[in-house]
Coordinates of C-alpha atoms and ligand atoms in Angstrom, one line a residue:
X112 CA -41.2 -160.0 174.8
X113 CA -43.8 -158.9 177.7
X114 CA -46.7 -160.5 177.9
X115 CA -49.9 -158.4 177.5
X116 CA -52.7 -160.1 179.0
X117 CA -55.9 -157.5 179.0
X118 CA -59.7 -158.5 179.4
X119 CA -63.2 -157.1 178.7
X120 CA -65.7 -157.8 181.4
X121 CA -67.6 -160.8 179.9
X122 CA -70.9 -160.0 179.1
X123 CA -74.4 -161.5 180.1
X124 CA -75.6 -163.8 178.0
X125 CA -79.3 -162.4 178.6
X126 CA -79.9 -160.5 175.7
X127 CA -78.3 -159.3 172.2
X128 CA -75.3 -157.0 172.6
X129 CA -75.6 -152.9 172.5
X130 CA -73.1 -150.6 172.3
X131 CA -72.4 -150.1 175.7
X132 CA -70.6 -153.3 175.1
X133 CA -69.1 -152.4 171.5
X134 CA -67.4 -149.8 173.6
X135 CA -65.5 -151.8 176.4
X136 CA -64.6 -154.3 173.5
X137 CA -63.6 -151.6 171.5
X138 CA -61.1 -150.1 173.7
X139 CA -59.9 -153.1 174.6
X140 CA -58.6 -154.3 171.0
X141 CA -57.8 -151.0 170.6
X142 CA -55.0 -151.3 173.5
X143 CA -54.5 -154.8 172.3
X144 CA -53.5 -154.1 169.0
X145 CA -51.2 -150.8 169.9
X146 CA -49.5 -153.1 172.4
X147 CA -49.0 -155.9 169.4
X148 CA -47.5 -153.4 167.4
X149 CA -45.1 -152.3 169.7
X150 CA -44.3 -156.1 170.0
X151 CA -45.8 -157.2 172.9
X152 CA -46.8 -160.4 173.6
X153 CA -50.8 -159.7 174.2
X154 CA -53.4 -161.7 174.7
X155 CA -56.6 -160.3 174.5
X156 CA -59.7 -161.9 176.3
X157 CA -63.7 -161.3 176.0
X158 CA -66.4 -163.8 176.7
X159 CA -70.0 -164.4 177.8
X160 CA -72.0 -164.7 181.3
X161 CA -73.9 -168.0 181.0
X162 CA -75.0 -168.2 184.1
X163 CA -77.3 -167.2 186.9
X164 CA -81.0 -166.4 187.8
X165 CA -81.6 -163.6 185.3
X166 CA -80.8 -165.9 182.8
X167 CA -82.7 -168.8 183.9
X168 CA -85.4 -166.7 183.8
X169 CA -84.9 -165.0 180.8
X170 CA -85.0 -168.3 179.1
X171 CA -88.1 -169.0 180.7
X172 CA -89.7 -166.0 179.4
X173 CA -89.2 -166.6 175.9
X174 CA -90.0 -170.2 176.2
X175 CA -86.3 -171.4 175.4
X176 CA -84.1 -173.4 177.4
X177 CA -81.1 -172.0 179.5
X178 CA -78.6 -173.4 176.6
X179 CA -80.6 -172.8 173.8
X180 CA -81.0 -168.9 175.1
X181 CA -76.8 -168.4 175.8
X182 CA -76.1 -170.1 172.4
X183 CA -78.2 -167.2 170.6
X184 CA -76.9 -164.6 172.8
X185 CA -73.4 -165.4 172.2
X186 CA -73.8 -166.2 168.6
X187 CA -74.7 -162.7 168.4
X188 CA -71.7 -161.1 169.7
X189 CA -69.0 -163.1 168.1
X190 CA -70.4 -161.6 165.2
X191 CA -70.6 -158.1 166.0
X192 CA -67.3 -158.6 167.4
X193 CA -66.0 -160.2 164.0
X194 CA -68.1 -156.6 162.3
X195 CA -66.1 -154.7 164.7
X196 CA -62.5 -156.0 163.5
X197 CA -62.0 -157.1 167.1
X198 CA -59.1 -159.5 167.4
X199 CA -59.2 -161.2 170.3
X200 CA -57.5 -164.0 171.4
X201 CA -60.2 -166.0 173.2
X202 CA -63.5 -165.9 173.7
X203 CA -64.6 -167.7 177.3
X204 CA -67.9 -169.1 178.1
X205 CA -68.8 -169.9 181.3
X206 CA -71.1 -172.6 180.5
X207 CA -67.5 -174.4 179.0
X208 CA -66.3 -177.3 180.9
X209 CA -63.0 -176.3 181.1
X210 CA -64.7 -173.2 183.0
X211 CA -65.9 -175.1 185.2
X212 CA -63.1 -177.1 186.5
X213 CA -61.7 -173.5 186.9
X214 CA -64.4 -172.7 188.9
X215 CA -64.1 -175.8 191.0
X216 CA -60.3 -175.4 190.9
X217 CA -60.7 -171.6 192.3
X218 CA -63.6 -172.4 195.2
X219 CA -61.3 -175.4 196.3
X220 CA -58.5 -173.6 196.8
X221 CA -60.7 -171.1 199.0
X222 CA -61.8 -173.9 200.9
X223 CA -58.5 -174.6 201.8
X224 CA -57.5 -171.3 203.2
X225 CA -60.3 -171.3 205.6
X226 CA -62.1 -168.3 204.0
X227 CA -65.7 -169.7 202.9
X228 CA -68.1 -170.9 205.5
X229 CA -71.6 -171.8 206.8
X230 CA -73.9 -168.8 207.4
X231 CA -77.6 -167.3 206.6
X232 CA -78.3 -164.9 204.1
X233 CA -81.4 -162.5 204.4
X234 CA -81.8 -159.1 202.8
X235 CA -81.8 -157.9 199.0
X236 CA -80.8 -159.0 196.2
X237 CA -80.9 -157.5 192.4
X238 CA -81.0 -160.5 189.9
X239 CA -79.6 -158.3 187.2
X240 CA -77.2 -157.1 189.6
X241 CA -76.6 -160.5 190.8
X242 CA -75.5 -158.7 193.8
X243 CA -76.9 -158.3 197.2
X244 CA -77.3 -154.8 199.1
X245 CA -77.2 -154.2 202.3
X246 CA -80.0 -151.5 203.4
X247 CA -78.4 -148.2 203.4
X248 CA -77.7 -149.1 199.8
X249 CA -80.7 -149.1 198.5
X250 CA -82.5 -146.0 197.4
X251 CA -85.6 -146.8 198.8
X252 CA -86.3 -150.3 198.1
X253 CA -84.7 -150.4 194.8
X254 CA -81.2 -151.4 193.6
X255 CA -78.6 -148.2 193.6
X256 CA -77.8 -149.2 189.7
X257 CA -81.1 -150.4 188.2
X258 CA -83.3 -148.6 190.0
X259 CA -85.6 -151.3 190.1
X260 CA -87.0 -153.4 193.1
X261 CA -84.4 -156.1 195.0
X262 CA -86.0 -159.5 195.8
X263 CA -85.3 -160.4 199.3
X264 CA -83.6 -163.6 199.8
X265 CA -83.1 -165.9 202.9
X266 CA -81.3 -168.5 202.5
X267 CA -78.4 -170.5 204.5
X268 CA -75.1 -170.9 202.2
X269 CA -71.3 -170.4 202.0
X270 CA -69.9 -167.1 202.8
X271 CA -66.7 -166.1 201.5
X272 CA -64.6 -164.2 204.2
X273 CA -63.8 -160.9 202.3
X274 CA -64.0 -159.0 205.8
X275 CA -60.3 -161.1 206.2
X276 CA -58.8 -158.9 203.4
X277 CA -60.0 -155.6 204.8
X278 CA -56.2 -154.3 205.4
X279 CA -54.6 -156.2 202.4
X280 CA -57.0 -154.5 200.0
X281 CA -56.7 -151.2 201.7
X282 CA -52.9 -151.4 201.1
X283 CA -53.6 -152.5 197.9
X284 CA -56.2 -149.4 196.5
X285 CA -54.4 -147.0 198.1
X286 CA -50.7 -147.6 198.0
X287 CA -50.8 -148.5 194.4
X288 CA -52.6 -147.8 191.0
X289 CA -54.3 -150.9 191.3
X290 CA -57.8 -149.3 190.7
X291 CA -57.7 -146.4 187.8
X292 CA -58.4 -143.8 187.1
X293 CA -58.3 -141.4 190.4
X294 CA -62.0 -141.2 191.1
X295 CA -62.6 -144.4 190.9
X296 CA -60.0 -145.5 193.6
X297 CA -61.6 -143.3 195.6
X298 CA -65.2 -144.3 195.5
X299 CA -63.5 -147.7 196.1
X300 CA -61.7 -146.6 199.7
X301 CA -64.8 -145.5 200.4
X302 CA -66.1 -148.7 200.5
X303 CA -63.3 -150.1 202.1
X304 CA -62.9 -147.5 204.5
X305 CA -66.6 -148.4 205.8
X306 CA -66.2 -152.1 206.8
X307 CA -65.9 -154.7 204.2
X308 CA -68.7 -157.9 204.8
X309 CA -68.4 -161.2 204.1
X310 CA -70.4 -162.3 201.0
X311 CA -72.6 -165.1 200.7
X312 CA -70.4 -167.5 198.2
X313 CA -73.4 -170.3 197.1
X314 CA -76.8 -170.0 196.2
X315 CA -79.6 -172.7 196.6
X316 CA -82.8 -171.1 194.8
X317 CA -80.3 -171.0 191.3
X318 CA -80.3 -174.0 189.4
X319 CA -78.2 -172.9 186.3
X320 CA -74.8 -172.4 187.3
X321 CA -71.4 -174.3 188.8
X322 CA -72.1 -176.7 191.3
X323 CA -70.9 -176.6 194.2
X324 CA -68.6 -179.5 195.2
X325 CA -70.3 -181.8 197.6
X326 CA -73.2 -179.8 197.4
X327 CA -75.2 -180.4 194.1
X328 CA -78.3 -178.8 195.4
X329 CA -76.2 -175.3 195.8
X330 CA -74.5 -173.5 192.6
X331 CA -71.4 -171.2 193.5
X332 CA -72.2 -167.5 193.3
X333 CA -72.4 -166.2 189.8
X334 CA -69.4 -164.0 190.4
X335 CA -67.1 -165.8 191.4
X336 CA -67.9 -167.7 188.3
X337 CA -67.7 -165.0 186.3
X338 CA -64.5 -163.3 187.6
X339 CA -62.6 -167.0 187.5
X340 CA -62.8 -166.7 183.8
X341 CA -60.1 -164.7 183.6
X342 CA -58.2 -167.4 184.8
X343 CA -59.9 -170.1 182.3
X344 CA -58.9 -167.8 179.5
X345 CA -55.2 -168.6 179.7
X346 CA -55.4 -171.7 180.4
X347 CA -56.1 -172.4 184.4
X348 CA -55.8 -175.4 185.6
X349 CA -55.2 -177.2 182.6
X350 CA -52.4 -175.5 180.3
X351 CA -49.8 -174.0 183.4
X352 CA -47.5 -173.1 180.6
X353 CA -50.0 -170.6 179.0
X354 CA -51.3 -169.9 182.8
X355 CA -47.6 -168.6 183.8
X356 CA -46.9 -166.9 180.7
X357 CA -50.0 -164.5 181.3
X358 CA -51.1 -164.4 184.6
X359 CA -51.3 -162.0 186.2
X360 CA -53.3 -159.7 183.9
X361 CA -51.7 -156.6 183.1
X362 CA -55.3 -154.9 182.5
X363 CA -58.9 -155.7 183.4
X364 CA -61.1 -153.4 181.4
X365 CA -64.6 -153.0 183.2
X366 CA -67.7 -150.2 183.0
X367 CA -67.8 -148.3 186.0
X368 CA -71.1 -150.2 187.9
X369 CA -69.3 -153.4 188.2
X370 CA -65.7 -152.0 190.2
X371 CA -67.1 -153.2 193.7
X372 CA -66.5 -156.8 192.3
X373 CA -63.1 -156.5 190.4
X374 CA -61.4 -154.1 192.5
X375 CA -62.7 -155.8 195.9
X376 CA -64.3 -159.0 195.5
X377 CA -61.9 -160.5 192.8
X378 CA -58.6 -159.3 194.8
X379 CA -59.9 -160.8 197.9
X380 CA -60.4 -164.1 195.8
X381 CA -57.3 -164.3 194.1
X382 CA -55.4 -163.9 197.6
X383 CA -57.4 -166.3 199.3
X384 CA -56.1 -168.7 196.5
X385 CA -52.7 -167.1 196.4
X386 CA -52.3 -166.4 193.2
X387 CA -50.7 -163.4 192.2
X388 CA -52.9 -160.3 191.8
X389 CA -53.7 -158.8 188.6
X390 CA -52.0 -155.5 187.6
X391 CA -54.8 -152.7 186.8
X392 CA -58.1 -152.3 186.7
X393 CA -59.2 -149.3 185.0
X394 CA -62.9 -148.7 184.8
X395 CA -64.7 -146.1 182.2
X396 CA -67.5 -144.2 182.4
X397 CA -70.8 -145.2 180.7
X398 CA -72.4 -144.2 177.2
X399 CA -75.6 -142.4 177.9
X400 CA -78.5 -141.0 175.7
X401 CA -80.2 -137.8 176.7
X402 CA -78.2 -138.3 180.0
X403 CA -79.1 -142.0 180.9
X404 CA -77.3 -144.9 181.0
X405 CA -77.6 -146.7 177.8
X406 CA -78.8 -150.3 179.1
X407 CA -81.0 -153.2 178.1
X408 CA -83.1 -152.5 181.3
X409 CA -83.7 -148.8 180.3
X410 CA -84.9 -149.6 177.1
X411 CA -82.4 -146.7 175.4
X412 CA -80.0 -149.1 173.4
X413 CA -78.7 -148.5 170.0
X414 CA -77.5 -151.2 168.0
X415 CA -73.9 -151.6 167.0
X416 CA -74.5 -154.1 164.3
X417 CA -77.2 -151.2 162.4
X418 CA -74.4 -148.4 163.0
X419 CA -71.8 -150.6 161.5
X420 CA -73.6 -151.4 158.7
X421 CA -74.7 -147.8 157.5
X422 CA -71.4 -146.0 158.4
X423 CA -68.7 -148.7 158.7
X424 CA -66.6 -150.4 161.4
X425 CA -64.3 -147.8 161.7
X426 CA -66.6 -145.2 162.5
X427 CA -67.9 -146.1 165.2
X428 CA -64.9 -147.4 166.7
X429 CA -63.2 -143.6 166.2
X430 CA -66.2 -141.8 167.5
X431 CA -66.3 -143.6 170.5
X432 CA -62.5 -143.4 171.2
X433 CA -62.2 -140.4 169.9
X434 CA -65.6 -138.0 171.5
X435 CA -65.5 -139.1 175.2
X436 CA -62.7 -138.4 177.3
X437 CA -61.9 -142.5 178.2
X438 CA -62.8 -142.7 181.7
X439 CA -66.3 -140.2 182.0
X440 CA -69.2 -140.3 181.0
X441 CA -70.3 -139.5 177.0
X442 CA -73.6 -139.0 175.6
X443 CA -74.1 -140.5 172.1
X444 CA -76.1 -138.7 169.9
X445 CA -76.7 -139.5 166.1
X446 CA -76.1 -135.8 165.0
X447 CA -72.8 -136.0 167.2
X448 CA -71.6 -138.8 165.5
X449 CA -72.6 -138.2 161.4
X450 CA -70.5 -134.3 162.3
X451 CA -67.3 -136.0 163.8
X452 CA -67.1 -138.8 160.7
X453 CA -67.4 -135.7 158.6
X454 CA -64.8 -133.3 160.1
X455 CA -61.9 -135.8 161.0
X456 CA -62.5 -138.8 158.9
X457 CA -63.9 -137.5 155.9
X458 CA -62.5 -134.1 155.6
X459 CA -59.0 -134.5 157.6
X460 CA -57.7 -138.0 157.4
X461 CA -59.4 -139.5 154.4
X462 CA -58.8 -136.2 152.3
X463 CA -55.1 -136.6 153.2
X464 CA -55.0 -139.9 152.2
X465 CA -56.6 -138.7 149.2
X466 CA -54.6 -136.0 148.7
X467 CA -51.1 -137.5 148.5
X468 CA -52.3 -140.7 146.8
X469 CA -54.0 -138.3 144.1
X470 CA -50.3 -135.5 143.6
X471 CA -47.9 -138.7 143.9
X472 CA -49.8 -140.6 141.0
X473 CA -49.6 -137.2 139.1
X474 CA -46.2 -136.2 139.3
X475 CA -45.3 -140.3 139.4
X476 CA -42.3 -138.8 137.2
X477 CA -41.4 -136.5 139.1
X478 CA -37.4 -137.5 140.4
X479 CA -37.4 -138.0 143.9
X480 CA -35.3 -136.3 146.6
X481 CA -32.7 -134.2 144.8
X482 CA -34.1 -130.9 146.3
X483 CA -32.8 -130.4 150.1
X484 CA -35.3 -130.0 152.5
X485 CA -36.7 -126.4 154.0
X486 CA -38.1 -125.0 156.8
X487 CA -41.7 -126.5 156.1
X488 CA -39.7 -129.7 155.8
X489 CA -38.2 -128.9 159.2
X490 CA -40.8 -128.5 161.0
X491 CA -43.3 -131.5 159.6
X492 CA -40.2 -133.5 161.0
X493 CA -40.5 -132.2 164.1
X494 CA -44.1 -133.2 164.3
X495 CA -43.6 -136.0 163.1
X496 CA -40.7 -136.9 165.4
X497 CA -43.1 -136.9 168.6
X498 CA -45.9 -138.6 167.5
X499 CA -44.6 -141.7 168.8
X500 CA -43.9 -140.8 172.2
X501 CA -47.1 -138.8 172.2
X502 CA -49.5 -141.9 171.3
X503 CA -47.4 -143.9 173.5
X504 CA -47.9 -141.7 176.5
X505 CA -51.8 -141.2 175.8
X506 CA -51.9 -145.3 175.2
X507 CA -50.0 -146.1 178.7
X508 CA -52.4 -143.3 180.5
X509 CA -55.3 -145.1 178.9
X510 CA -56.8 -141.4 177.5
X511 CA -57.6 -143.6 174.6
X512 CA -59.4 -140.2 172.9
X513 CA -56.1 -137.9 173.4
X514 CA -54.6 -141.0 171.4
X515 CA -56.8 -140.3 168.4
X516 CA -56.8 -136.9 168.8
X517 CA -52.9 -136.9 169.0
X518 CA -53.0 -138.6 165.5
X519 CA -55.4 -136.3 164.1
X520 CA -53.7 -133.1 165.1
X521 CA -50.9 -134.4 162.9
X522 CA -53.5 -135.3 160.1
X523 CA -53.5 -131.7 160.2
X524 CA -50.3 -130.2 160.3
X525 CA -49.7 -132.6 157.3
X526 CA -53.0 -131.2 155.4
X527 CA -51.5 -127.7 156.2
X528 CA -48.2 -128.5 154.9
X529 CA -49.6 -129.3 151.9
X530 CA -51.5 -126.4 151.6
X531 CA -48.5 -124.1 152.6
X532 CA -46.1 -125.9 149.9
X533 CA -48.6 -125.7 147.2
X534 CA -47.2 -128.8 145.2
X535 CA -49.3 -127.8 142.1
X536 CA -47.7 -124.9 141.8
X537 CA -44.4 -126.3 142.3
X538 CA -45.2 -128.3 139.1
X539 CA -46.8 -125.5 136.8
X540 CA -43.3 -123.6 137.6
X541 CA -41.3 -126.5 136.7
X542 CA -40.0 -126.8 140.1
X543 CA -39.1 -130.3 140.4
X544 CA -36.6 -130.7 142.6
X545 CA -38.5 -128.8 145.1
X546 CA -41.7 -130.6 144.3
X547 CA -39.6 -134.0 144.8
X548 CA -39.5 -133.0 148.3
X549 CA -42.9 -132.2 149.0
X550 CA -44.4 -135.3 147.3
X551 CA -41.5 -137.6 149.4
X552 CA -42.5 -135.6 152.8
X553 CA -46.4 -135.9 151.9
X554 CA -46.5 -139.4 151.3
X555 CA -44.5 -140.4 154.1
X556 CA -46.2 -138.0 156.5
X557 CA -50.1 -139.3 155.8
X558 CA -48.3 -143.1 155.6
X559 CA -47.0 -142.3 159.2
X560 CA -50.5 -141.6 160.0
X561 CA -52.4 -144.0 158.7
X562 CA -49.9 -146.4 160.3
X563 CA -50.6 -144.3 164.1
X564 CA -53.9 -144.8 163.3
X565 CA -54.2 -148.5 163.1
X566 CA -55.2 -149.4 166.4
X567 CA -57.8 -147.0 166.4
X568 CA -59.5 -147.3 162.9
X569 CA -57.6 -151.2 161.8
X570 CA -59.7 -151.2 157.9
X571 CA -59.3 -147.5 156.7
X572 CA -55.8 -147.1 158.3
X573 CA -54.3 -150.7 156.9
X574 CA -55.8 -150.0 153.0
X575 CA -54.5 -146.2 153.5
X576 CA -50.7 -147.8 154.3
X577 CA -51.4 -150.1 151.9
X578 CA -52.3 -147.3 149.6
X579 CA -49.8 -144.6 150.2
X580 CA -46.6 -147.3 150.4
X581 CA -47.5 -150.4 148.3
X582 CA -47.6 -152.0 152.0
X583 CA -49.6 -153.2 155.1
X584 CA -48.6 -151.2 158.2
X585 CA -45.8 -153.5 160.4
X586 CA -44.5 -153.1 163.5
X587 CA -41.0 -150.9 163.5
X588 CA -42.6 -148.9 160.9
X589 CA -43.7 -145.8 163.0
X590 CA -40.6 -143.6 162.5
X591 CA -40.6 -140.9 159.9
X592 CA -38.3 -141.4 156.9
X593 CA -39.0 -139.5 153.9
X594 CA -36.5 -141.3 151.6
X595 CA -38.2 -144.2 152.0
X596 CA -39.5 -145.9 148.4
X597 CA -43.4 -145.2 148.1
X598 CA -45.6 -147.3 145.9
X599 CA -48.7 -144.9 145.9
X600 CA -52.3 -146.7 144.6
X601 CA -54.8 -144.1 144.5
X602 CA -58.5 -145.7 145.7
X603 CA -61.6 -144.2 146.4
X604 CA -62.5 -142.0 149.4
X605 CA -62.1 -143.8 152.3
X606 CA -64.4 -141.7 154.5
X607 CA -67.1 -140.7 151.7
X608 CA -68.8 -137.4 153.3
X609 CA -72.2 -138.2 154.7
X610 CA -74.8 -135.6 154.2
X611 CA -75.5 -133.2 157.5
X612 CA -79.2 -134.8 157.5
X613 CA -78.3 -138.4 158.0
X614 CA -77.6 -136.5 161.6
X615 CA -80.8 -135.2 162.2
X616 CA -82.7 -138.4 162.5
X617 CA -82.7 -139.3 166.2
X618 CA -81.1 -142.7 166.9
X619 CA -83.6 -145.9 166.1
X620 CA -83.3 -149.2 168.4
Ligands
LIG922 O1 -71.8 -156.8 184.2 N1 -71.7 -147.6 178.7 O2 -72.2 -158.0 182.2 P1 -73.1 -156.9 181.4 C1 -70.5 -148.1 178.8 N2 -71.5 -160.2 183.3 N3 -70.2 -149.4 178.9 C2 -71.3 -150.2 179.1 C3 -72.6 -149.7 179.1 C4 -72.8 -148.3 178.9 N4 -74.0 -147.7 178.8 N5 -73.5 -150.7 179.2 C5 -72.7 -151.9 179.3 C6 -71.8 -157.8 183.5 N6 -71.4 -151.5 179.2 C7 -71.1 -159.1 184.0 C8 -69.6 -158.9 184.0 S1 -67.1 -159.7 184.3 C9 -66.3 -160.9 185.3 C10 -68.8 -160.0 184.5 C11 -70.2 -152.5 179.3 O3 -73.6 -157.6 180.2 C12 -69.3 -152.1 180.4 O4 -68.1 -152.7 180.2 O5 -74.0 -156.2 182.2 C13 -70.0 -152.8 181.6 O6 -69.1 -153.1 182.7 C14 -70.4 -154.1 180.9 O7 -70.7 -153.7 179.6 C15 -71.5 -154.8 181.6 O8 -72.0 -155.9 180.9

């Protein structure tokens, strides 16, 4: 079996999650759970940012303490996560112990090499960011990404030599698909190609955080924090069996803002402690609303949890897979998403579904494959043949919407074959052998889809399996075979259509 280790960027802990993060987290166990079903061995890991000044002064804010805020916080995503049908292996937070003998594992072994250092810091820095800028960064005096104003630190800590790595991670970018997709390897050797500087490693003014060993009055820089928990995740340093069986990832999934520190920073790190380097990192575009980044500081979220509960899990997991291109940037819009649900979920796959649950429990008597397939038969094969290697392909390129798109397309062909064999005319002429054929080449053509679909929309997909062949969807079962036994349960609509007005109401908090 390969192993399958893939991660979501772990969230800050600052406030409740919005669906900028439902989206990462949603592709994520989307890839997880195609990879599980073609039996890899996958492990699939989110988590939670404890740390850091924003948080510290979140917390302050609204009067709570540093723990009592990051409890709430991540209290609130595990359960949108559990809303979501997200199955994820393990959830990591940093405030953890065994985190932080990570941590202190990780900054030790950077010690070692040489690579971290006494300097002075003094210049900007965006707490939400938790990154510093240099001054041609800046637009104006504000952070590139927030657009708000950077505080300017000066402080003396340790600096982490990532201007040592300039040529390794040059090599790295551009001689191999570390850094996906295309224009995002690019904006990264731009950076290289510009000088990489040293980073200031420690912070003194922070109290919440790691500390640094021998140096209590100094917590080690959020990111690294952050970034080492992909290695607490699988067990580092205290389970090496788990550690070797996943490292190195296979996939860090990330939003596109936060690249500079997994494609740079986090490679640099990992070398430094010579471990071996993770596989991919692919980063996707952002969700916007009227063109802006949907974000907590922007004000613009929408709520996951609110979405879920008036349209269903699997909705919003197919609209955001399915309506922007994995990779760019997608605006969401309310009447976007109520129009989608109607034309491919409730019109094309939950019709079909209904459809051939509805003719088979009909014609239940109806002798099964005595007739000889025809041309219609033919050619539903044929479709049918390369959806596997089609969804594999989109899967492996990580065009996560030509995946679901792929599916649907089929949705169709099997809708029109349906509508070109005319079944229930097949059984007011007394054509039985022929209608045998159609019923066996329906059924097994929607179960084939429902069981492509899984990854995509887990609920619907699994009950229309379950549904269409008396069976939850299992791994092996993605080839087409028509004389297979079906034991059909007709239910009601999956998809139930949603009035066009439910779309017209602009999206609430
Ligand atoms: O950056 N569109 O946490 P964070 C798409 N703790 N994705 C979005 C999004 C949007 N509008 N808004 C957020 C951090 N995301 C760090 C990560 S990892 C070692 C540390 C998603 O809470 C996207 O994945 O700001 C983005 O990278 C992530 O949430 C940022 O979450």
């Amino acid at each position: 079996m390969t192993a399958y280790y893939l991660t979501t960027p772990i969230y800050y802990a600052n406030d409740v999650p919005h669906i900028g993060h439902a989206y990462t987290t949603i592709a994520a166990d989307a890839l997880a759970r195609f990879h599980r079903v073609r039996g890899d061995d996958v492990f699939l890991l989110t988590g939670t940012d404890e740390h850091g000044i924003n948080i510290e002064r979140i917390a302050a804010e609204l009067g709570l303490t540093p723990t009592q805020q990051v409890d709430a916080v991540t209290a609130a995503f595990s359960a949108l996560w559990a809303e979501l049908d997200i199955e994820y292996d393990r959830f990591v937070r940093t405030t953890e112990p065994t985190h932080r003998r990570a941590v202190v594992a990780l900054w030790q072994r950077l010690q070692a090499s040489g690579d971290l250092y006494r300097g002075v810091y003094e210049g900007a820095y965006c707490p939400r960011c938790e990154a510093y800028y240099q001054p041609d960064e800046l637009v104006g005096r504000d952070c590139p990404v927030h657009g708000l104003p950077c505080d300017n630190v000066a402080e003396e800590n340790w600096f982490f030599r990532l201007s040592r790595y300039q040529d390794a991670l040059e090599r790295l970018v551009r001689e191999t698909d570390f850094v996906q997709p295309t224009a995002r390897r690019n904006e990264i050797l731009g950076v290289i190609r510009q000088g990489l500087r040293d980073f200031s490693a420690s912070r003194r003014l922070v109290r919440w955080g790691v500390p640094v060993p021998g140096a209590p009055d100094e917590v080690i820089y959020v990111w690294i924090d952050a970034l080492a928990n992909y290695l607490t995740g699988i067990g580092y340093p205290d389970d090496p069996k788990t550690f070797e069986r996943f490292w190195p990832a296979k996939l860090h999934l990330v939003g596109k803002e936060i690249i500079r520190f997994h494609c740079l920073y986090w490679p640099a790190l990992l070398l430094s402690a010579g471990l071996p380097l993770p596989q991919q990192v692919f980063a996707h575009g952002w969700l916007t609303k009227d063109g802006n980044k949907i974000s907590k500081t922007t004000g613009n979220t929408v709520d996951p949890r609110a979405l879920a509960a008036e349209f269903g899990a699997d909705a919003v997991r197919y609209y955001l897979l399915r309506a922007i291109p994995f990779g760019q940037d997608g605006d969401f819009t309310r009447r976007a998403f109520v129009a989608r649900y109607n034309a491919d979920l409730a019109n094309d796959f939950g019709n079909l579904v209904q459809r051939a649950t509805t003719l088979a429990a009909r014609h239940a008597h109806v002798p099964v494959a005595q007739g000889k397939p025809g041309a219609p038969e033919i050619a539903l094969r044929e479709a049918a043949d390369q959806l596997s290697d089609r969804v594999t392909a989109a899967f492996e390129s990580f065009a996560l919407h030509e995946a679901a798109s792929v599916v649907g397309h089929f949705v169709g062909e099997v809708n029109r074959y349906i509508d070109k064999t005319a079944p229930w005319t097949l059984a007011r002429q007394g054509s039985f052998d022929r209608l045998g054929v159609v019923l066996d080449h329906t059924l097994e053509a929607a179960r084939l889809a429902a069981w492509y679909y899984v990854p995509i929309l887990p609920r619907a997909a699994t009950d229309a399996h379950c549904r269409l062949a008396g069976a939850r969807p299992l791994p092996g079962g993605g080839t087409f075979d028509p004389t297979r036994r079906h034991v059909v349960n007709v239910g009601p609509p999956l998809f139930p259509r949603l009035a066009q007005q439910v779309g017209d109401v602009t999206l609430a908090k």
